[in-house]
PDB file of C-alpha atoms in Angstrom:
ATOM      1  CA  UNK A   4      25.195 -66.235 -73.202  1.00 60.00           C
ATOM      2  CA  UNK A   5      28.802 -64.669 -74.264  1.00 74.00           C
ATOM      3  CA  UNK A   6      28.591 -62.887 -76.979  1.00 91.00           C
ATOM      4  CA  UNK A   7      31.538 -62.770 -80.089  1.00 96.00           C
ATOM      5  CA  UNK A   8      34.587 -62.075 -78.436  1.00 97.00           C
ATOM      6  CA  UNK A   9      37.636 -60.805 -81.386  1.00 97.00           C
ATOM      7  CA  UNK A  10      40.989 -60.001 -79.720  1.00 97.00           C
ATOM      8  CA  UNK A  11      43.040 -58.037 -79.817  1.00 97.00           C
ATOM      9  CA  UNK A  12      40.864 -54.641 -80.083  1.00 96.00           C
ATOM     10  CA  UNK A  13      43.310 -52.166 -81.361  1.00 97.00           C
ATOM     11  CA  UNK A  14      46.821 -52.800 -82.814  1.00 97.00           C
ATOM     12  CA  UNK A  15      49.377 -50.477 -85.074  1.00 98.00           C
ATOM     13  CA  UNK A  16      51.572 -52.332 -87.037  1.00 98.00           C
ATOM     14  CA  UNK A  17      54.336 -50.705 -89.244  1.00 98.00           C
ATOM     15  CA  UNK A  18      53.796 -51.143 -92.916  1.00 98.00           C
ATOM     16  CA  UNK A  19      55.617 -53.871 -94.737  1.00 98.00           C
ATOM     17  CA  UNK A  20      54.689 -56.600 -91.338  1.00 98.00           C
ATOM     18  CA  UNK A  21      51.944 -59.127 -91.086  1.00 98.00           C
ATOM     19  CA  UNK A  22      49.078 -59.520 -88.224  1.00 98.00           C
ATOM     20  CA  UNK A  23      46.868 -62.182 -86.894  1.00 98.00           C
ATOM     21  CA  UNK A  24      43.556 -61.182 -85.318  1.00 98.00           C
ATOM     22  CA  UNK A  25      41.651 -63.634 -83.827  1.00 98.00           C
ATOM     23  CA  UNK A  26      37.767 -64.183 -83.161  1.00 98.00           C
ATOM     24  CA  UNK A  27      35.890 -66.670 -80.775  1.00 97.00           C
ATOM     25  CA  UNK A  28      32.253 -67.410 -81.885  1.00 96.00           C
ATOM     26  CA  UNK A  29      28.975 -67.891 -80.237  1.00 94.00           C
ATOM     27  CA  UNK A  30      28.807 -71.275 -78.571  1.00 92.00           C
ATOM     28  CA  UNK A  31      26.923 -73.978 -81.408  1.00 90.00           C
ATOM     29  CA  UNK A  32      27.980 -71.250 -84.060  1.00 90.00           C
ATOM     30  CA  UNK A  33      29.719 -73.217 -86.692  1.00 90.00           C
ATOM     31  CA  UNK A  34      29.959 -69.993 -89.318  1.00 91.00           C
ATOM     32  CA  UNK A  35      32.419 -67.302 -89.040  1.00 95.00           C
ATOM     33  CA  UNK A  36      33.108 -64.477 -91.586  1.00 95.00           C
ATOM     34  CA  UNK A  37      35.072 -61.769 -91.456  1.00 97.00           C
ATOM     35  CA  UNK A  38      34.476 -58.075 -92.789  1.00 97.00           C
ATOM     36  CA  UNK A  39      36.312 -54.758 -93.160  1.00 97.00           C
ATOM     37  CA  UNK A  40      34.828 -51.858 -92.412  1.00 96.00           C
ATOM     38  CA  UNK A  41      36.603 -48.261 -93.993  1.00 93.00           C
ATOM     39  CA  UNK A  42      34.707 -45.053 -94.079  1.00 88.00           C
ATOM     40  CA  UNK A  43      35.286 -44.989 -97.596  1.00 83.00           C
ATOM     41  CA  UNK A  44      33.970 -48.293 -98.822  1.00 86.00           C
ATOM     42  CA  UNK A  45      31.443 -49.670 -95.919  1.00 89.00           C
ATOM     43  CA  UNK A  46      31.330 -53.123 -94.861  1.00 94.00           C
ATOM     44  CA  UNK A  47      33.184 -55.370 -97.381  1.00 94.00           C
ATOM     45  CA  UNK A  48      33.589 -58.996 -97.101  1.00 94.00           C
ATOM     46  CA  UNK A  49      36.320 -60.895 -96.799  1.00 96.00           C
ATOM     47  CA  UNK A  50      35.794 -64.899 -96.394  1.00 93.00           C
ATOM     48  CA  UNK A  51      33.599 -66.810 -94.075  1.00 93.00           C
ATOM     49  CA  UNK A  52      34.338 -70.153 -92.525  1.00 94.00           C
ATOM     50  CA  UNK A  53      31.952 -73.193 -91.470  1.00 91.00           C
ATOM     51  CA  UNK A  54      33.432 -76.384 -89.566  1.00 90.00           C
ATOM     52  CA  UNK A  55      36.737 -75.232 -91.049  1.00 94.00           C
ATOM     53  CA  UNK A  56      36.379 -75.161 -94.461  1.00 94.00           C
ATOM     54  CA  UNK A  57      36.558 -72.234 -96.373  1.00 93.00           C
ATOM     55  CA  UNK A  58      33.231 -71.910 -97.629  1.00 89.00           C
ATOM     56  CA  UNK A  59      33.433 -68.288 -99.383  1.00 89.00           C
ATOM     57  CA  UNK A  60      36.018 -65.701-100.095  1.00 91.00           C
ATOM     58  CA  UNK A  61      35.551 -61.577-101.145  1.00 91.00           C
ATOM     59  CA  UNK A  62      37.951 -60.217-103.531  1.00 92.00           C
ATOM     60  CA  UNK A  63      40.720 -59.099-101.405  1.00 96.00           C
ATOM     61  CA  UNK A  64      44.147 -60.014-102.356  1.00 96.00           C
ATOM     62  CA  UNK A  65      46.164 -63.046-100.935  1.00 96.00           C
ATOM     63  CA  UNK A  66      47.913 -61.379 -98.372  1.00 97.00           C
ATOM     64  CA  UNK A  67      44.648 -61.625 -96.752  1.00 98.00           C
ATOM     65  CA  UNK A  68      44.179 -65.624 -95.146  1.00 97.00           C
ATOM     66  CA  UNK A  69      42.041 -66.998 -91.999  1.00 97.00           C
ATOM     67  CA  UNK A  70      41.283 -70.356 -90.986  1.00 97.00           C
ATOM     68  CA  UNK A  71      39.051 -72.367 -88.551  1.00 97.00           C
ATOM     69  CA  UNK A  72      39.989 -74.405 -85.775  1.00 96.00           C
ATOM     70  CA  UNK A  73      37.883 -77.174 -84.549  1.00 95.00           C
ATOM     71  CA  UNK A  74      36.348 -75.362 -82.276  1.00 92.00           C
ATOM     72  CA  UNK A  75      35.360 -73.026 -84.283  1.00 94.00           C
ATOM     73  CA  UNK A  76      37.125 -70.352 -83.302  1.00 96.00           C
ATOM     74  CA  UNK A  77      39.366 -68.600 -86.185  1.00 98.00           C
ATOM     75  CA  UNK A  78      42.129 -66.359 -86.821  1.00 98.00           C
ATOM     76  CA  UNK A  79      42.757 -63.702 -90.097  1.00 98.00           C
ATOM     77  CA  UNK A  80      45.969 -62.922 -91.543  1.00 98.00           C
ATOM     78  CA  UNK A  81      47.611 -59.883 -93.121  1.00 98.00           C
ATOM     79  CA  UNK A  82      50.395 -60.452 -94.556  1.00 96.00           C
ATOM     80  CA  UNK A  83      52.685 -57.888 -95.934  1.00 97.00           C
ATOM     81  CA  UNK A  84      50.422 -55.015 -94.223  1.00 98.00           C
ATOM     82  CA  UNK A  85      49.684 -51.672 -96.461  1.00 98.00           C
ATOM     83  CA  UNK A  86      48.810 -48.169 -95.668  1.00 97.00           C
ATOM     84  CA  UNK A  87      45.068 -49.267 -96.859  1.00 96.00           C
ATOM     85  CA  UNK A  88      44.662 -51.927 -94.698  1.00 97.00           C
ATOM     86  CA  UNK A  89      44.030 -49.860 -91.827  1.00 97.00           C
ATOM     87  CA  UNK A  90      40.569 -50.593 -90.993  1.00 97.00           C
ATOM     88  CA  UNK A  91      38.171 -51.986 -88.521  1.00 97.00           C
ATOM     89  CA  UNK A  92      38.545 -55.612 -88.959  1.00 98.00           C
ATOM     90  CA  UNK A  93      34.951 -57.767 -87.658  1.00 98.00           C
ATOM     91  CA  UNK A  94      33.970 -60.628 -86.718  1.00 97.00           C
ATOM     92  CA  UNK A  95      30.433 -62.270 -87.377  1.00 96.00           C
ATOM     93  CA  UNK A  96      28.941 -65.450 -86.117  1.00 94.00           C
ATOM     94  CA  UNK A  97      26.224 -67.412 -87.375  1.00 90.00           C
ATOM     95  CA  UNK A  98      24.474 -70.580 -87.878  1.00 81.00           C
ATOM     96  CA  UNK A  99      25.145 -70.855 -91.450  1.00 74.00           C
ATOM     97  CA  UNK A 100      21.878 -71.298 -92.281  1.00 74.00           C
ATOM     98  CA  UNK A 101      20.281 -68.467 -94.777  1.00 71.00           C
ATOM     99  CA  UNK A 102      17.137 -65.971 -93.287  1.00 73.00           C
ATOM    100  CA  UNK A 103      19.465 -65.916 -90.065  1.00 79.00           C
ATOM    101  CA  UNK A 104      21.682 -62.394 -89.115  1.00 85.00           C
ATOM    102  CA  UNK A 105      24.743 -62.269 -87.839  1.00 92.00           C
ATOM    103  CA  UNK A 106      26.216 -61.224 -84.524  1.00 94.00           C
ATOM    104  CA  UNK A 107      29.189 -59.825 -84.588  1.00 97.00           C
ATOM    105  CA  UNK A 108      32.065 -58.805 -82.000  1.00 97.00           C
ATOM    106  CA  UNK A 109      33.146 -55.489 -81.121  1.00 96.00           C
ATOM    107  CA  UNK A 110      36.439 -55.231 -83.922  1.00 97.00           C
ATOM    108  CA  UNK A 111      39.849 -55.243 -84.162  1.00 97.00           C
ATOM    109  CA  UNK A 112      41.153 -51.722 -84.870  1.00 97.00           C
ATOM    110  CA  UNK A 113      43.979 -52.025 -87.160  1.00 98.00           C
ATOM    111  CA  UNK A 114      45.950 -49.080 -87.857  1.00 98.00           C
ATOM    112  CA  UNK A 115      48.977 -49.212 -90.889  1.00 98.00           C
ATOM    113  CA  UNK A 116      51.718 -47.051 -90.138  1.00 97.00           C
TER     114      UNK A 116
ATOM    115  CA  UNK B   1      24.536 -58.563-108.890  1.00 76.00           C
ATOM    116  CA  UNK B   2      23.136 -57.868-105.646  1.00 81.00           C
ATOM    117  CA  UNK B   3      22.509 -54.428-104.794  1.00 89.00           C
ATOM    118  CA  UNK B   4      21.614 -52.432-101.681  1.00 95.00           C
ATOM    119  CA  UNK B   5      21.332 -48.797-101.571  1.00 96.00           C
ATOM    120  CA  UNK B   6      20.757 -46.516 -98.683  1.00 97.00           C
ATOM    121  CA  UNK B   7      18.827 -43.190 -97.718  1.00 97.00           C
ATOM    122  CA  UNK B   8      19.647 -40.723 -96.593  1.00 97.00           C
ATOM    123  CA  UNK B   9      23.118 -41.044 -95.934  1.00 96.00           C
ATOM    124  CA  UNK B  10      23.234 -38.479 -93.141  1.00 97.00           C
ATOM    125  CA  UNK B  11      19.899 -37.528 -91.134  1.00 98.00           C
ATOM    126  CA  UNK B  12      19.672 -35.224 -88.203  1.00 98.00           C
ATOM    127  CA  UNK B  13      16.456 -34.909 -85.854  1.00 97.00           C
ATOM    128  CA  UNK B  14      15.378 -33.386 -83.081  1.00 98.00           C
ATOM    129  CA  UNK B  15      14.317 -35.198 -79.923  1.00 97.00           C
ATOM    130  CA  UNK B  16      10.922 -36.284 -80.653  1.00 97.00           C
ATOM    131  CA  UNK B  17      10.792 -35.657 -84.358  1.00 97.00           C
ATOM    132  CA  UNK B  18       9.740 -38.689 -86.176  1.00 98.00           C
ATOM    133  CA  UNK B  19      11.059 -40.143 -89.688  1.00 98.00           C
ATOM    134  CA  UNK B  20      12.572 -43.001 -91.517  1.00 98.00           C
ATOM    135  CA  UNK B  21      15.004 -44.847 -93.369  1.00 98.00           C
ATOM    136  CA  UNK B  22      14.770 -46.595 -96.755  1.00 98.00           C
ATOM    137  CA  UNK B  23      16.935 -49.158 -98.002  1.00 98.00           C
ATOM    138  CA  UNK B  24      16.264 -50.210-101.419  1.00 97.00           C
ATOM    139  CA  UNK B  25      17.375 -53.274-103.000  1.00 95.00           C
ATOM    140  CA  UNK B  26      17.776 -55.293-106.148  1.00 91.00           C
ATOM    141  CA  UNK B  27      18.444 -59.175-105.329  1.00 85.00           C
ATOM    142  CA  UNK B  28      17.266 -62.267-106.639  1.00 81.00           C
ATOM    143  CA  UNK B  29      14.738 -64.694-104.952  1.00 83.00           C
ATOM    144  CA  UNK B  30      15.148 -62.373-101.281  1.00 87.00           C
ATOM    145  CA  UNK B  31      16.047 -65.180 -98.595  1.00 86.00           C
ATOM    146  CA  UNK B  32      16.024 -62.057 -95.717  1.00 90.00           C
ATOM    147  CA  UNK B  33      16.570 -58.748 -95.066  1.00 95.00           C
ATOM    148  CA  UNK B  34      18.106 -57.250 -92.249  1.00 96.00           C
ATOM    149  CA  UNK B  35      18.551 -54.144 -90.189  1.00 97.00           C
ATOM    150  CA  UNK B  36      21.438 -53.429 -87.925  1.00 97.00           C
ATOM    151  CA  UNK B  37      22.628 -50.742 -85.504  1.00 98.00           C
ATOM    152  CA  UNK B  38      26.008 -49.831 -85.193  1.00 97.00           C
ATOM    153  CA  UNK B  39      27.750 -47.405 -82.602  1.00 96.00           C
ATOM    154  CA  UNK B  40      30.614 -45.754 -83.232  1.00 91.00           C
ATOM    155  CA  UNK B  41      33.657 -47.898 -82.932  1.00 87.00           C
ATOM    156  CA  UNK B  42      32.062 -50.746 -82.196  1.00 91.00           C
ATOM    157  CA  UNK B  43      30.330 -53.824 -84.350  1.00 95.00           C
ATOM    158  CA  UNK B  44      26.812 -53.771 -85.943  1.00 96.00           C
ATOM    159  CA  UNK B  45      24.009 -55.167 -83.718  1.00 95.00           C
ATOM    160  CA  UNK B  46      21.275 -57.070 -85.009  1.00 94.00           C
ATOM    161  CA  UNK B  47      17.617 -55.458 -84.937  1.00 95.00           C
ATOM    162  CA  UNK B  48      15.527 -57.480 -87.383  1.00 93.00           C
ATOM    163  CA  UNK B  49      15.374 -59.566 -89.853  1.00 94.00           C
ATOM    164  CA  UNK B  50      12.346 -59.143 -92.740  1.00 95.00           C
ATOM    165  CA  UNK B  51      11.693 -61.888 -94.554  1.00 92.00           C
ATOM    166  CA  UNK B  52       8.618 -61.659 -97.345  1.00 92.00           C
ATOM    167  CA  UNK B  53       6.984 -58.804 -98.741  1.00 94.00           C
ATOM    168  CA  UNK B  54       4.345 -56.654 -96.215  1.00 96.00           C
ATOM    169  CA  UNK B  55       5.844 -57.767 -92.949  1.00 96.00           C
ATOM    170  CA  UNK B  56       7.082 -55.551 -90.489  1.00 97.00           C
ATOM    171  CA  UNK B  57       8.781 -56.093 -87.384  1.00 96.00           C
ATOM    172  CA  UNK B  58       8.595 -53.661 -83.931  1.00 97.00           C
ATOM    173  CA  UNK B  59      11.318 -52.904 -81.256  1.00 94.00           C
ATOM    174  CA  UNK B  60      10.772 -50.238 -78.847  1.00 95.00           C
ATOM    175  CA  UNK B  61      10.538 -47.045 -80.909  1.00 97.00           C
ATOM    176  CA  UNK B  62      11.946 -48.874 -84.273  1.00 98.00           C
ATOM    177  CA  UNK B  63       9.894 -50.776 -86.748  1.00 98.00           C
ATOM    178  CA  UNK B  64      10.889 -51.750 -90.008  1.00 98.00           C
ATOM    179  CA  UNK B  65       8.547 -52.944 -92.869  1.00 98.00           C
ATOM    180  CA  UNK B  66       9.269 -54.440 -96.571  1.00 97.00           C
ATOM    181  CA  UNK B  67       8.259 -54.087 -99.832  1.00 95.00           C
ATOM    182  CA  UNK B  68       9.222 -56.128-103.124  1.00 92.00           C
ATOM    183  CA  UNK B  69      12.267 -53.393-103.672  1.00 94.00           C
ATOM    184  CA  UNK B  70      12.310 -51.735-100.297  1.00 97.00           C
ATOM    185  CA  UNK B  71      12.293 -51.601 -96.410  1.00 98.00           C
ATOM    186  CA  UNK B  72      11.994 -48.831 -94.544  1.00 98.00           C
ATOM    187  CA  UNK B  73      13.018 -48.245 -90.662  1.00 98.00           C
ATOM    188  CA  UNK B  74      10.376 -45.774 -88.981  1.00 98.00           C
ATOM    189  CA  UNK B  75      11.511 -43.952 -85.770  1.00 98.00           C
ATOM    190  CA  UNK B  76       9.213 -42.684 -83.508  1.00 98.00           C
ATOM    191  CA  UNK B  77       9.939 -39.891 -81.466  1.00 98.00           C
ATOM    192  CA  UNK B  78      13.660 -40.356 -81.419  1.00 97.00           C
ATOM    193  CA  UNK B  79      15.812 -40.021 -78.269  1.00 97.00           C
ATOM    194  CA  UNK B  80      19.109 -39.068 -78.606  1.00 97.00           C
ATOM    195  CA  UNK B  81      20.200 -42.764 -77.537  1.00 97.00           C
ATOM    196  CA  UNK B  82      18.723 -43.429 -80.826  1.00 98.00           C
ATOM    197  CA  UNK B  83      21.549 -41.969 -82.212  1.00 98.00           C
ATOM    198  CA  UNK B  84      23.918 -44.837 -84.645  1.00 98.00           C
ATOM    199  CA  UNK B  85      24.675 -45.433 -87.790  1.00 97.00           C
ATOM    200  CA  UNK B  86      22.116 -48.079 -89.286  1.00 98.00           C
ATOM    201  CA  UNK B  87      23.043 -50.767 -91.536  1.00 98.00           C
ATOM    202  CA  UNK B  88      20.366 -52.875 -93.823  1.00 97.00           C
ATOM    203  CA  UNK B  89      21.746 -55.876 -95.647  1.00 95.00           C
ATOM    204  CA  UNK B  90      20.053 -58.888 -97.694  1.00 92.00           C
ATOM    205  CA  UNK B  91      20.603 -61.822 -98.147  1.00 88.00           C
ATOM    206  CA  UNK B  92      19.808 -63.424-102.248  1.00 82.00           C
ATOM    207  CA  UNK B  93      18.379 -66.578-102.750  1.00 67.00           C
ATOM    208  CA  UNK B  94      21.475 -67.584-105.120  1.00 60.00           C
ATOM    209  CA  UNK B  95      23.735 -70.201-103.337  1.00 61.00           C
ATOM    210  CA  UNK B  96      27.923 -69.222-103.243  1.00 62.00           C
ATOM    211  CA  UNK B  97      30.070 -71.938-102.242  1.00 62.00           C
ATOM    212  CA  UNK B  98      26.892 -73.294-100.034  1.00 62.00           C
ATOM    213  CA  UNK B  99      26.020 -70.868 -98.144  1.00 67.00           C
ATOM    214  CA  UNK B 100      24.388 -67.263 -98.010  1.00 78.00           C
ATOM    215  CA  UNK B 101      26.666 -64.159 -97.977  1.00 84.00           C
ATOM    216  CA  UNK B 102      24.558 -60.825 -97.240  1.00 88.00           C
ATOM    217  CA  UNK B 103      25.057 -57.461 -99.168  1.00 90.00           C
ATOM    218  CA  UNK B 104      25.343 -54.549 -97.271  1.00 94.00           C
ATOM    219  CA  UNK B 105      24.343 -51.048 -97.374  1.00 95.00           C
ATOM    220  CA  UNK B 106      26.573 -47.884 -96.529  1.00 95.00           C
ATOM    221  CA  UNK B 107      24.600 -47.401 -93.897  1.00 96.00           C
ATOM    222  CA  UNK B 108      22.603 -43.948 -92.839  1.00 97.00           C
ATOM    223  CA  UNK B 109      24.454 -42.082 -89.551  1.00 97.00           C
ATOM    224  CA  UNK B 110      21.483 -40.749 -87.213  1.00 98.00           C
ATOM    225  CA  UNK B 111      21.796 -38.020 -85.108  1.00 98.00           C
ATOM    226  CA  UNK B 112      19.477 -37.326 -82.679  1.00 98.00           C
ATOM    227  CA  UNK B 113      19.608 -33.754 -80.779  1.00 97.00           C
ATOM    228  CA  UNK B 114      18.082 -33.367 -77.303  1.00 96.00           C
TER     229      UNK B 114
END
């Protein structure tokens, strides 16, 4: 059974440009959210998709976007990228049903420069 | 608001020396509570998931167990393999948008010395 795949797995982007990372769920997973992980602040959440619909969003500005393609795989956007952003970006699939965790990919590595 | 705080933040052990991990919470009608393992650089994988008060789960030398306001993660006799940061998270009973989003903990880093 594959597991979450998120591409790419590091990047370093120059402050001031945007990024897409991308994440491919597990097969019949319909949910996808998306966290940031920073030493400082832990796991923080960002939005999570289910049959491509925006179903709930953390409080992170707007330069921060995803969607959900039909297949459920989806992509998350930085726009405008800060210093701060530099983080390890993740992936989680689920069911979308509640009482069931989350299996997440291995991260995106975003460093700001 | 949800709330999820772990302890210790930082542990260190000795091969063989047993212990555990509390994560104490403060949610509203608990739906689940989970327990992840996460290695460095890489994303959190999924140990257990708790569900009502006085259940407890096993897995090798883990097992967690719950309480009304906390869980706890028991290691016996470590190995340095054991050795990860480990994440607890619930999940509230209060609907957002239709679905479920789980509260994390900062986690507690585990190092395990041969």
């Amino acid at each position: 059974k594959a597991g979450v795949t998120q591409t790419p797995r590091y990047l370093i982007k120059t402050r001031g440009q945007q990024v897409t990372l991308s994440c491919s769920p597990i097969s019949g997973h319909r949910s996808v959210s998306w966290y940031q992980q920073t030493p400082g602040q832990g796991l923080q959440f960002l939005f999570e998709y289910f049959s491509e619909t925006q179903r709930n969003k953390g409080n992170f500005p707007g330069r921060f976007s995803g969607r959900q393609f039909s297949n459920s795989r989806s992509e998350m956007n930085v726009s405008t990228l800060e210093l701060g952003d530099s983080a390890l970006y993740l992936c989680a699939s689920s069911s979308g049903a509640p009482g069931y965790g989350y299996t997440f990919g291995s991260g995106t590595r975003l460093t700001v420069v | 608001e949800d709330q999820v705080t772990q302890s210790p933040e930082a542990l260190r052990l000795q091969e063989g020396e047993s212990s555990s991990l509390n994560c104490s919470y403060t949610v509203s009608g608990l739906r689940g509570l989970f327990w992840y393992r996460q290695d460095p650089g890489k994303g959190p994988e999924f140990l257990f998931t708790l569900y009502s008060a006085g259940e407890e789960k096993e897995k090798e030398r883990l097992k967690a167990t719950l309480t009304k306001k906390e869980s706890f993660l028991h290691i016996t006799a470590p190995k340095p393999e054991d050795s990860a940061t480990y994440l607890c998270a619930v999940q509230a009973g209060k609907k957002s948008g239709g679905s479920y989003i789980p509260t994390f903990g900062r986690g507690t880093s585990l190092i395990v010395h041969p």
